[in-house]
Structures are given as C-alpha cells and as structure tokens.
Short mmCIF file of C-alpha atoms and ligand atoms in Angstrom, two decimals:
data_model
loop_
_atom_site.label_atom_id
_atom_site.label_comp_id
_atom_site.label_asym_id
_atom_site.label_seq_id
_atom_site.Cartn_x
_atom_site.Cartn_y
_atom_site.Cartn_z
CA MET A 27 91.17 88.71 104.38
CA ALA A 28 94.59 87.13 104.54
CA GLU A 29 96.50 87.15 107.81
CA HIS A 30 99.69 88.09 105.91
CA LEU A 31 98.94 90.70 103.65
CA LEU A 32 102.51 90.17 102.26
CA LYS A 33 104.54 86.80 102.42
CA VAL A 34 107.85 86.85 100.82
CA GLU A 35 109.35 83.23 100.46
CA HIS A 36 112.88 82.23 99.45
CA LEU A 37 113.48 85.25 97.16
CA GLU A 38 116.90 85.40 95.46
CA LYS A 39 117.92 88.04 92.78
CA SER A 40 121.11 88.58 91.04
CA TYR A 41 122.31 91.39 88.35
CA GLY A 42 124.15 89.15 85.94
CA ASP A 43 126.24 86.84 88.00
CA LYS A 44 126.43 89.20 91.05
CA GLN A 45 123.88 88.00 93.72
CA VAL A 46 122.36 90.53 95.92
CA LEU A 47 119.23 89.25 97.69
CA ARG A 48 119.69 85.70 99.03
CA ASP A 49 117.22 83.21 100.36
CA ILE A 50 114.81 86.41 101.71
CA SER A 51 111.79 85.13 103.52
CA PHE A 52 109.42 87.20 105.60
CA GLU A 53 106.06 88.38 106.38
CA VAL A 54 104.13 91.84 106.57
CA ASP A 55 100.97 91.62 108.76
CA GLU A 56 97.76 93.63 107.94
CA GLY A 57 98.25 97.06 109.53
CA ASN A 58 101.82 96.43 110.55
CA VAL A 59 105.08 98.65 109.89
CA VAL A 60 108.08 96.42 108.62
CA VAL A 61 111.53 98.50 108.38
CA LEU A 62 114.40 97.36 106.31
CA LEU A 63 117.74 98.26 107.88
CA GLY A 64 121.35 97.52 106.98
CA PRO A 65 124.44 99.42 105.68
CA SER A 66 124.55 100.78 102.20
CA GLY A 67 124.55 98.10 99.51
CA SER A 68 122.87 95.44 101.46
CA GLY A 69 119.73 95.28 99.20
CA LYS A 70 117.42 97.12 100.85
CA SER A 71 116.30 99.27 97.89
CA THR A 72 116.59 96.06 95.70
CA LEU A 73 114.25 94.03 98.05
CA ILE A 74 111.50 97.02 98.14
CA ARG A 75 111.48 97.35 94.25
CA CYS A 76 111.11 93.87 93.78
CA LEU A 77 107.72 94.11 95.99
CA ASN A 78 106.60 96.64 93.41
CA GLY A 79 107.78 94.62 90.19
CA LEU A 80 110.30 97.51 89.61
CA GLU A 81 112.89 94.35 89.49
CA ASP A 82 112.35 90.97 88.54
CA TYR A 83 113.82 88.06 90.73
CA GLN A 84 115.19 84.72 89.57
CA ALA A 85 113.45 82.25 92.39
CA GLY A 86 111.16 82.55 95.28
CA SER A 87 107.73 83.65 95.59
CA ILE A 88 105.76 86.78 96.92
CA VAL A 89 102.29 86.08 97.95
CA PHE A 90 100.41 89.32 98.37
CA ASN A 91 96.56 89.52 99.97
CA GLY A 92 96.88 85.66 99.82
CA GLU A 93 97.54 85.04 96.06
CA THR A 94 101.09 84.18 94.72
CA ILE A 95 101.93 86.73 92.13
CA GLN A 96 102.86 85.45 88.54
CA PRO A 97 105.25 88.37 87.71
CA SER A 98 104.56 89.81 84.29
CA GLU A 99 104.30 93.58 83.28
CA LYS A 100 100.44 93.42 83.25
CA VAL A 101 100.28 91.83 86.60
CA TRP A 102 102.54 94.13 88.25
CA ARG A 103 100.89 97.25 86.44
CA GLU A 104 97.48 96.21 88.13
CA LEU A 105 99.29 95.32 91.42
CA ARG A 106 100.88 98.85 91.53
CA GLN A 107 97.39 100.29 92.32
CA GLN A 108 97.21 98.28 95.70
CA ILE A 109 101.00 98.42 96.08
CA GLY A 110 102.11 102.29 96.51
CA MET A 111 105.63 103.35 96.26
CA VAL A 112 107.24 106.74 97.26
CA PHE A 113 111.05 106.79 96.41
CA GLN A 114 113.64 109.12 97.60
CA SER A 115 113.57 111.33 93.99
CA TYR A 116 110.06 112.62 93.82
CA ASP A 117 109.16 111.81 90.44
CA LEU A 118 106.39 114.26 89.56
CA PHE A 119 105.69 115.22 86.26
CA PRO A 120 106.87 118.59 85.61
CA ASN A 121 104.43 119.85 83.32
CA LEU A 122 101.45 118.94 85.29
CA THR A 123 100.30 120.65 88.23
CA VAL A 124 99.92 118.98 91.76
CA MET A 125 96.35 118.23 91.22
CA GLU A 126 97.00 116.81 87.69
CA ASN A 127 99.80 114.69 89.08
CA ILE A 128 97.59 113.08 91.64
CA LEU A 129 94.70 112.33 89.57
CA LEU A 130 96.53 110.97 86.66
CA GLY A 131 96.51 107.33 88.17
CA PRO A 132 92.85 107.31 89.42
CA MET A 133 91.39 108.86 86.25
CA LYS A 134 93.42 106.87 83.62
CA VAL A 135 93.95 103.44 85.23
CA GLN A 136 91.22 103.15 87.68
CA ARG A 137 88.75 105.33 85.46
CA ARG A 138 87.29 106.89 88.52
CA ASN A 139 84.81 109.68 88.50
CA LYS A 140 86.95 112.84 88.16
CA ALA A 141 84.52 114.93 90.76
CA GLU A 142 84.85 111.97 93.46
CA ALA A 143 88.75 111.97 92.68
CA THR A 144 89.33 115.51 93.11
CA GLU A 145 87.52 115.31 96.25
CA GLN A 146 89.69 112.73 97.60
CA ALA A 147 92.77 114.51 96.37
CA LEU A 148 91.75 117.82 98.17
CA SER A 149 91.49 116.09 101.34
CA LEU A 150 94.79 113.96 101.42
CA LEU A 151 96.33 117.30 100.16
CA LYS A 152 94.65 119.19 103.26
CA GLU A 153 95.79 116.32 105.50
CA VAL A 154 99.53 117.05 104.56
CA GLY A 155 98.74 120.57 104.52
CA MET A 156 98.96 121.22 100.76
CA GLU A 157 95.68 122.08 99.92
CA GLN A 158 96.60 125.43 98.74
CA TYR A 159 99.29 123.96 96.21
CA ALA A 160 96.67 121.88 94.15
CA ASP A 161 97.38 124.04 91.16
CA ALA A 162 101.14 124.92 91.59
CA TYR A 163 103.35 123.09 89.40
CA PRO A 164 106.35 121.18 91.10
CA ARG A 165 109.20 123.24 90.31
CA GLN A 166 107.30 125.87 92.50
CA LEU A 167 107.40 123.56 95.47
CA SER A 168 110.29 122.84 97.86
CA GLY A 169 111.68 119.15 98.10
CA GLY A 170 109.64 118.45 100.97
CA GLN A 171 106.64 119.62 99.51
CA LYS A 172 107.38 117.75 96.44
CA GLN A 173 107.63 114.66 98.52
CA ARG A 174 104.35 115.19 100.29
CA VAL A 175 102.60 115.43 97.06
CA ALA A 176 104.30 112.26 95.91
CA ILE A 177 103.12 110.47 99.16
CA VAL A 178 99.55 112.06 98.43
CA ARG A 179 99.55 110.63 94.84
CA ALA A 180 100.27 107.07 95.98
CA LEU A 181 97.29 107.26 98.75
CA GLU A 182 95.10 108.54 96.18
CA LEU A 183 94.97 105.04 94.69
CA ASN A 184 93.82 103.47 97.97
CA PRO A 185 96.84 101.04 98.22
CA LYS A 186 96.55 98.15 100.57
CA LEU A 187 100.28 98.35 101.00
CA MET A 188 102.82 101.59 100.93
CA LEU A 189 106.76 101.12 100.10
CA PHE A 190 108.96 103.96 100.99
CA ASP A 191 112.41 103.90 100.33
CA GLU A 192 114.53 106.51 102.05
CA VAL A 193 111.92 109.07 101.08
CA THR A 194 113.55 111.93 103.27
CA ALA A 195 117.03 111.20 102.20
CA SER A 196 117.45 114.13 99.66
CA LEU A 197 115.65 116.59 101.96
CA ASP A 198 116.86 119.55 103.75
CA PRO A 199 116.94 118.56 107.54
CA GLU A 200 114.38 120.95 108.40
CA MET A 201 111.80 119.22 105.60
CA VAL A 202 112.52 115.76 107.17
CA ARG A 203 110.40 115.87 110.27
CA GLY A 204 107.15 117.02 108.33
CA VAL A 205 107.25 114.27 106.08
CA LEU A 206 108.05 111.64 108.71
CA GLU A 207 105.25 112.69 110.46
CA ILE A 208 102.98 112.07 107.70
CA ILE A 209 104.13 108.50 107.62
CA LEU A 210 104.04 108.17 111.34
CA ARG A 211 100.20 109.39 111.10
CA LEU A 212 99.59 106.48 108.45
CA ALA A 213 100.90 103.91 110.64
CA LYS A 214 98.51 104.97 113.38
CA ASP A 215 95.63 104.85 110.96
CA LYS A 216 96.90 100.99 110.59
CA MET A 217 98.39 101.34 106.84
CA THR A 218 100.46 98.50 106.09
CA MET A 219 103.87 99.60 105.22
CA VAL A 220 107.42 98.36 104.21
CA VAL A 221 109.98 101.30 105.01
CA VAL A 222 113.64 101.86 104.39
CA THR A 223 115.19 104.42 106.30
CA HIS A 224 118.31 105.84 107.78
CA GLU A 225 116.41 108.00 110.39
CA MET A 226 116.64 105.50 113.46
CA ASN A 227 114.83 107.51 115.71
CA PHE A 228 111.80 107.09 113.18
CA ALA A 229 112.52 103.48 112.74
CA ARG A 230 112.07 103.29 116.29
CA GLN A 231 108.77 104.75 116.64
CA ILE A 232 107.26 103.20 113.67
CA ALA A 233 108.43 99.51 113.58
CA ASP A 234 106.75 96.74 114.26
CA LYS A 235 109.38 94.56 113.11
CA ILE A 236 112.76 95.29 111.79
CA LEU A 237 114.59 93.31 109.10
CA PHE A 238 118.21 93.59 109.19
CA LEU A 239 120.05 92.95 105.82
CA GLU A 240 123.66 92.60 105.09
CA ASP A 241 125.06 91.18 101.62
CA GLY A 242 121.52 90.62 100.63
CA LYS A 243 120.72 88.23 103.34
CA ILE A 244 118.30 88.78 106.27
CA LEU A 245 120.69 88.56 109.57
CA GLU A 246 117.75 89.19 111.85
CA GLN A 247 113.98 89.89 112.03
CA THR A 248 113.62 91.31 115.51
CA ALA A 249 110.24 93.13 116.80
CA GLY A 250 110.96 97.09 116.43
CA GLU A 251 111.44 98.00 119.94
CA GLN A 252 113.48 95.04 120.83
CA PHE A 253 115.72 95.50 118.11
CA PHE A 254 116.74 98.89 119.59
CA ILE A 255 117.14 97.76 123.28
CA LYS A 256 119.30 94.73 121.97
CA PRO A 257 119.48 92.95 118.69
CA GLN A 258 120.08 89.40 118.30
CA THR A 259 123.21 89.55 115.96
CA ASN A 260 126.50 91.61 116.79
CA ARG A 261 126.44 92.82 113.35
CA ALA A 262 123.38 94.83 113.89
CA GLN A 263 124.63 95.83 117.45
CA THR A 264 127.75 97.42 115.45
CA PHE A 265 125.37 98.77 112.84
CA LEU A 266 123.41 100.72 115.60
CA GLU A 267 126.22 101.97 117.47
CA SER A 268 127.69 103.58 114.13
CA MET A 269 124.51 105.30 113.99
CA ASP A 270 124.31 108.89 115.04
CA PHE A 271 120.95 109.03 117.11
N1 LIG B 317 121.02 97.85 88.44
C1 LIG B 317 122.05 97.37 89.23
N2 LIG B 317 123.07 96.66 88.39
C2 LIG B 317 123.78 96.09 89.29
N3 LIG B 317 124.01 96.09 90.21
C3 LIG B 317 123.37 96.57 90.97
C4 LIG B 317 122.13 97.31 90.47
N4 LIG B 317 121.57 97.94 91.32
C5 LIG B 317 122.21 97.82 92.78
N5 LIG B 317 123.13 96.94 92.53
C6 LIG B 317 123.88 96.62 93.40
O1 LIG B 317 123.05 95.66 94.51
C7 LIG B 317 123.51 95.81 95.69
C8 LIG B 317 122.21 96.04 96.51
O2 LIG B 317 121.86 97.43 95.94
P1 LIG B 317 120.78 98.26 96.76
O3 LIG B 317 120.56 99.67 96.15
O4 LIG B 317 119.91 97.26 96.83
O5 LIG B 317 121.38 98.76 98.32
P2 LIG B 317 120.84 99.38 99.43
O6 LIG B 317 120.89 98.55 100.59
O7 LIG B 317 119.57 99.98 99.24
O8 LIG B 317 121.82 100.38 99.88
P3 LIG B 317 121.56 102.09 100.15
O9 LIG B 317 121.68 101.89 101.59
O10 LIG B 317 123.01 102.68 99.75
O11 LIG B 317 120.55 102.72 99.47
C9 LIG B 317 124.67 96.71 95.59
O12 LIG B 317 125.86 95.76 95.54
C10 LIG B 317 124.39 97.18 94.27
O13 LIG B 317 125.86 97.46 93.94
MG1 LIG B 318 118.85 102.17 98.76
#
C-alpha cells in the first residue's frame, strides 16, 4: 500500500494564457484530511477539480495510490470510482429517486449486484439520517438533504479518496451543521479527504494539514492545529483575521 495515497508534483494549470495554478506540490497520506484555504480566486476549486480529472493541467503529475496518472478520459472515468467528489451544487438527476440516483454508478459502471448495492445504499442513507427518503425525488428534498444524498452517492462507490468543494456553501445556515457532521464522522472513520471550506471552525476540527493558496500558489503547508494557532505567513494570518469565527 502506498504511503501517500495522493502525491501532486509541480502541477501547472492555465486557462488560455491565464495561469491559475503554479508549481503545486503536496501529499495526502492515507486516512488524513487536507484542507485547502485561501481567498476567492486563489485556485482551490481548480486544484480540486484537477484531482478528479474535471480540469486538465499543462505540466506536473498526479500520483494516486502509487501510480502516476496518465490523463485520458478513460483513465479518469475509471479513477472517479476511487476518487469521489461532492460539489457546492448537488447534481442529482431530478427524474430519478434518491435510491436510483445512488445506484446509477454501482449498477452501470461497477456492474454490482443490485441487492447488495441496495443494501449498502440503505445502510449509508441510514448513517446520514435519510433512509426514509429512498423513494423520494430530489425536488422533494431540502438543500441539506440533497447534499447528504450526494455524499451517499459518492460513498456508495467505496472510494479511496473523497474530494469536497464547499459542500455547505449554498445551504441554509441550519442545514450546515448536519452536513459537516457527516464529513467529520468520515474523518473519524479514517476516510482520506481533500476539503475546500470557508467554515473555519470545521477546518480546524478536521484538518491534519492546511494548504493555504494565493494566486494559484501554495503559500504554506502547515499542520492543521498549528495553522490556527500561528500560521507561517503574514498573508495567512491576515486571512484568518478576516474570517469570522
Ligand atoms: N473556466 C475558467 N476559465 C477561465 N478562468 C477560470 C475558469 N475557472 C476559473 N477560472 C479562474 O481561475 C482562478 C481560480 O479560480 P477558482 O475557482 O479555482 O478559485 P477558488 O479559490 O475556488 O475561489 P472561490 O473561493 O471563490 O471558490 C480565478 O482567477 C478564476 O477566475
Ligand atoms: Mg471555489
């Protein structure tokens, strides 16, 4: 088993002639949580999307589970079964029930046994307090409930790595806690994760390591608790002071 589940080396990414990621290198160890922080536009979403093949990159490499990824649609399609991602907007299929949404990947892509996949889906739904909504349609759910289903749908594939990009950003305040608690529980269960969040208390609770980005560069990589006590850079200090928490 690879010591670093994920290793990013000298990643460079541009949109046209606009460079948005510069010489990004970091590692994520198995069972660890890395949180990406930084001002708006610093490249957090772009970086996390590169880790799931949703954006290409011009230079550098990503090593996952000991193997350097040779980017192609086919390779990424397979890797997305091991690297799950949840976004700010829950992209559930509106015409499918909760259960159908969750089973789509395991049935179509992984060709799993339906009874077994259904059993796992029910147990995951139960863990997030959503088992009674298996037959509901997304429009019948609140934002927080949809986001919990989106998390279950990703977990159902039994990923080795989970990516979360501001999954609570579009939720009503009273929905936020429940979703964050699910992610905290995943961390306790030693799920390896890369998380983008603006919830500083949550970041502090969950992060083994903070990557602080500005202008597409990693300004510092600091152990989670240490970052919140005293970051290494003045820029990060100013950023923390500007956050309300
Ligand atoms: N599709 C695109 N085409 C061109 N430029 C883009 C595109 N997507 C993002 N960018 C630019 O890349 C930079 C990084 O954007 P990104 O969305 O990664 O930032 P972010 O750190 O996630 O910000 P936020 O905290 O607001 O979500 C920004 O300057 C943005 O304008
Ligand atoms: Mg973003």
